[in-house]
Structure formats: C-alpha cells, structure tokens
Coordinates of C-alpha atoms in Angstrom, one line a residue:
M1 CA 14.8 -1.5 15.4
D2 CA 16.1 -0.8 11.7
T3 CA 15.7 3.0 10.4
I4 CA 12.3 2.6 8.3
E5 CA 10.4 0.7 11.7
T6 CA 11.8 3.8 13.6
R7 CA 10.5 6.7 11.2
L8 CA 7.1 4.6 10.9
K9 CA 6.9 4.7 15.2
A10 CA 7.7 8.5 15.2
M11 CA 4.7 9.5 13.1
G12 CA 2.2 7.0 15.2
Y13 CA 2.0 4.5 13.3
T14 CA 2.9 0.4 14.3
L15 CA 3.0 -2.4 10.9
P16 CA 0.1 -5.1 11.3
P17 CA 0.7 -8.5 11.3
A18 CA 1.3 -9.4 6.8
F19 CA -1.9 -11.0 5.5
V20 CA -1.8 -14.7 4.9
F21 CA -3.6 -15.5 1.6
P22 CA -6.4 -17.7 2.5
K23 CA -5.4 -20.0 -0.5
N24 CA -1.8 -21.9 -1.2
N25 CA -1.5 -21.0 -4.8
R26 CA -1.0 -17.6 -4.2
T27 CA 1.2 -15.0 -1.4
G28 CA 1.5 -11.6 -0.9
C29 CA 5.1 -11.3 -2.7
T30 CA 7.3 -12.7 -4.5
Q31 CA 11.1 -12.5 -5.2
S32 CA 13.5 -12.5 -8.1
G33 CA 16.9 -11.5 -7.8
N34 CA 16.8 -7.9 -6.1
L35 CA 13.2 -7.1 -7.2
L36 CA 9.9 -7.8 -4.5
L37 CA 6.6 -7.9 -6.5
L38 CA 4.0 -7.1 -4.1
S39 CA 0.8 -8.9 -5.0
G40 CA -2.2 -6.4 -4.1
H41 CA -2.9 -5.6 -0.7
G42 CA -6.6 -4.1 0.9
L43 CA -7.9 -6.6 3.4
D44 CA -7.3 -6.8 7.5
L45 CA -6.2 -2.8 7.2
P46 CA -5.1 -1.6 10.7
K47 CA -7.2 0.1 12.7
L48 CA -6.9 3.7 11.9
P49 CA -9.0 7.0 12.4
D50 CA -11.4 7.3 9.0
V51 CA -9.8 3.7 7.3
R52 CA -12.9 3.0 5.5
Q53 CA -12.3 -1.3 4.8
T54 CA -15.2 -1.5 2.3
G55 CA -17.6 0.3 0.4
K56 CA -17.4 2.6 -2.9
F57 CA -16.6 6.2 -4.0
G58 CA -18.7 8.2 -5.2
V59 CA -21.2 6.7 -2.8
D60 CA -20.4 6.5 0.7
I61 CA -16.9 7.0 0.6
T62 CA -15.0 10.7 0.9
V63 CA -11.4 11.4 -0.7
E64 CA -9.8 12.3 2.9
E65 CA -11.4 8.6 3.7
G66 CA -9.7 6.9 0.9
Y67 CA -6.6 8.9 1.2
A68 CA -6.3 7.4 4.9
T69 CA -7.1 4.0 3.4
A70 CA -4.4 3.9 1.0
R71 CA -2.0 4.7 3.8
A72 CA -3.6 1.5 5.9
V73 CA -3.1 -0.6 2.7
A74 CA 0.7 0.5 2.5
L75 CA 0.9 -0.2 6.3
T76 CA 0.2 -3.9 5.3
M77 CA 2.5 -4.1 2.3
M78 CA 5.3 -3.0 4.9
A79 CA 4.1 -5.4 7.3
T80 CA 4.3 -8.3 4.0
I81 CA 8.0 -6.8 2.8
K82 CA 9.3 -7.3 6.6
A83 CA 7.8 -10.9 7.0
H84 CA 9.5 -11.6 3.9
C85 CA 13.0 -10.1 4.0
G86 CA 13.1 -9.5 7.7
S87 CA 13.3 -5.2 7.5
L88 CA 12.1 -2.8 5.9
D89 CA 15.7 -1.6 5.7
R90 CA 16.2 -4.0 2.7
V91 CA 14.3 -1.7 0.7
K92 CA 16.6 -0.2 -1.6
R93 CA 14.1 1.7 -3.2
V94 CA 10.3 1.9 -4.4
L95 CA 9.7 1.5 -7.8
R96 CA 6.1 1.8 -8.7
L97 CA 2.6 1.3 -7.0
Y98 CA -0.9 0.5 -8.8
G99 CA -3.1 1.4 -7.2
M100 CA -7.2 0.6 -7.5
C101 CA -10.3 2.2 -6.1
N102 CA -13.7 0.8 -6.0
C103 CA -16.0 3.6 -7.2
T104 CA -18.7 4.7 -9.3
P105 CA -18.2 5.4 -13.0
D106 CA -18.2 9.4 -12.7
F107 CA -15.8 9.4 -10.0
L108 CA -12.4 11.0 -10.9
Q109 CA -10.1 11.6 -7.9
H110 CA -8.0 8.4 -8.1
P111 CA -5.0 9.8 -7.4
A112 CA -6.1 11.8 -4.6
V113 CA -6.9 8.5 -3.2
I114 CA -3.9 6.8 -4.0
D115 CA -1.3 9.4 -2.7
G116 CA -2.1 8.1 0.8
A117 CA 0.1 5.6 0.1
S118 CA 2.7 7.3 -1.9
D119 CA 2.9 10.3 0.2
L120 CA 3.9 7.4 3.0
F121 CA 6.7 6.1 1.1
F122 CA 8.1 8.9 0.1
E123 CA 7.8 10.2 3.4
L124 CA 9.7 7.2 5.0
W125 CA 12.6 6.2 1.9
G126 CA 12.7 10.4 1.1
P127 CA 12.6 11.8 -2.3
E128 CA 15.6 10.1 -3.4
F129 CA 14.9 6.1 -3.1
G130 CA 10.6 7.5 -2.2
K131 CA 9.6 8.7 -5.8
H132 CA 8.1 6.7 -7.4
A133 CA 6.3 5.3 -11.0
R134 CA 2.2 4.9 -9.8
S135 CA -0.7 4.1 -11.7
A136 CA -3.7 5.5 -10.3
V137 CA -7.2 3.7 -11.3
G138 CA -11.1 3.1 -11.0
H139 CA -13.0 -0.1 -11.0
V140 CA -16.6 -0.8 -10.4
S141 CA -15.9 -3.2 -8.3
L142 CA -13.4 -4.4 -6.2
P143 CA -12.9 -8.4 -4.3
R144 CA -14.9 -8.4 -1.7
G145 CA -16.4 -5.0 -1.9
I146 CA -13.0 -4.0 -0.7
A147 CA -12.8 0.6 -1.1
V148 CA -8.6 0.3 -1.8
E149 CA -5.9 -2.1 -3.6
I150 CA -2.4 -1.8 -4.1
N151 CA 0.2 -3.8 -5.3
G152 CA 3.9 -2.9 -6.0
E153 CA 7.6 -3.4 -6.9
F154 CA 10.3 -2.5 -4.6
E155 CA 13.8 -2.9 -5.0
L156 CA 16.2 -4.3 -2.4
N157 CA 19.4 -4.4 -1.5

C-alpha cells in the first residue's frame, strides 16, 4: 500500500470509488505536464459521521457538520487523483483549493468549513507539501443542493 493511503488507513479512512461524471463533456481531472487540475467535487460522499450531502449553512447545517463534509469531499478528490495517477504518492504538493459552501447570505464561517479538507491534506502531506493556497467562499446555491464543493490543483512527481 502507498504511503499516503497507509496514513489514511491509520486515520480510519478508506477512499471511496472515484466519481463518474454524468456527461462525457467533463471529467474529474485534467493534467498538463506535472499539474493536475481537479473539477469541483462534492457528490457521492463517503458515509462518515456528520457528513451532509445536501443542505444549507445558516439554515440546517452546522459548521462541525460542514467540516466533516469538507473532509469527505477531500477523500473523493483523492479517489479521483488515485484513479488518474494510480497512486496518491504521485502527488508532490497540494497547490491550491477552492472551496464553496451552500449558504445563506449572512453565513460567515466558510473558512472553518473548508478547513475540513485543508486540515486533511495538511495532515497527509505535511507542512512542506500539504500547506496550500486556498479560497473559501459562500454561494446561495450549489448544484443539486450539495452542501460543499471543492476543486483543487496539485503538483505531481
């Protein structure tokens, strides 16, 4: 088993199946040279405690549930990376995440929600390669009413 997956397993996580996009006009990721760009992820999340597939922050989802949901989204992102690269160990560095929260206009804790994904990448790749640039924003809606959507950019070995 690869190093990153061994760390995931020690944390009690396993990767879900990679998401298959419903239309052939888009894919989970594209690669140019050693740069891997991931599409927005947020559907078909792993069944973990407190994970909310759908809902709206400021109405029916807590920040704690959002943190768990963002962590689950990170797992789906890693499943896409593994399906494309064959191994998570091909990721040299997490470069950037763009996290979106489905929320009311007065919800202001987007960073605390997206920290669920950021913290997991940081824990797995460490302070040198897991620390990344990031945006965490709110939207009044996301596709299919999902609670959290995240896309990312990764440098490959």
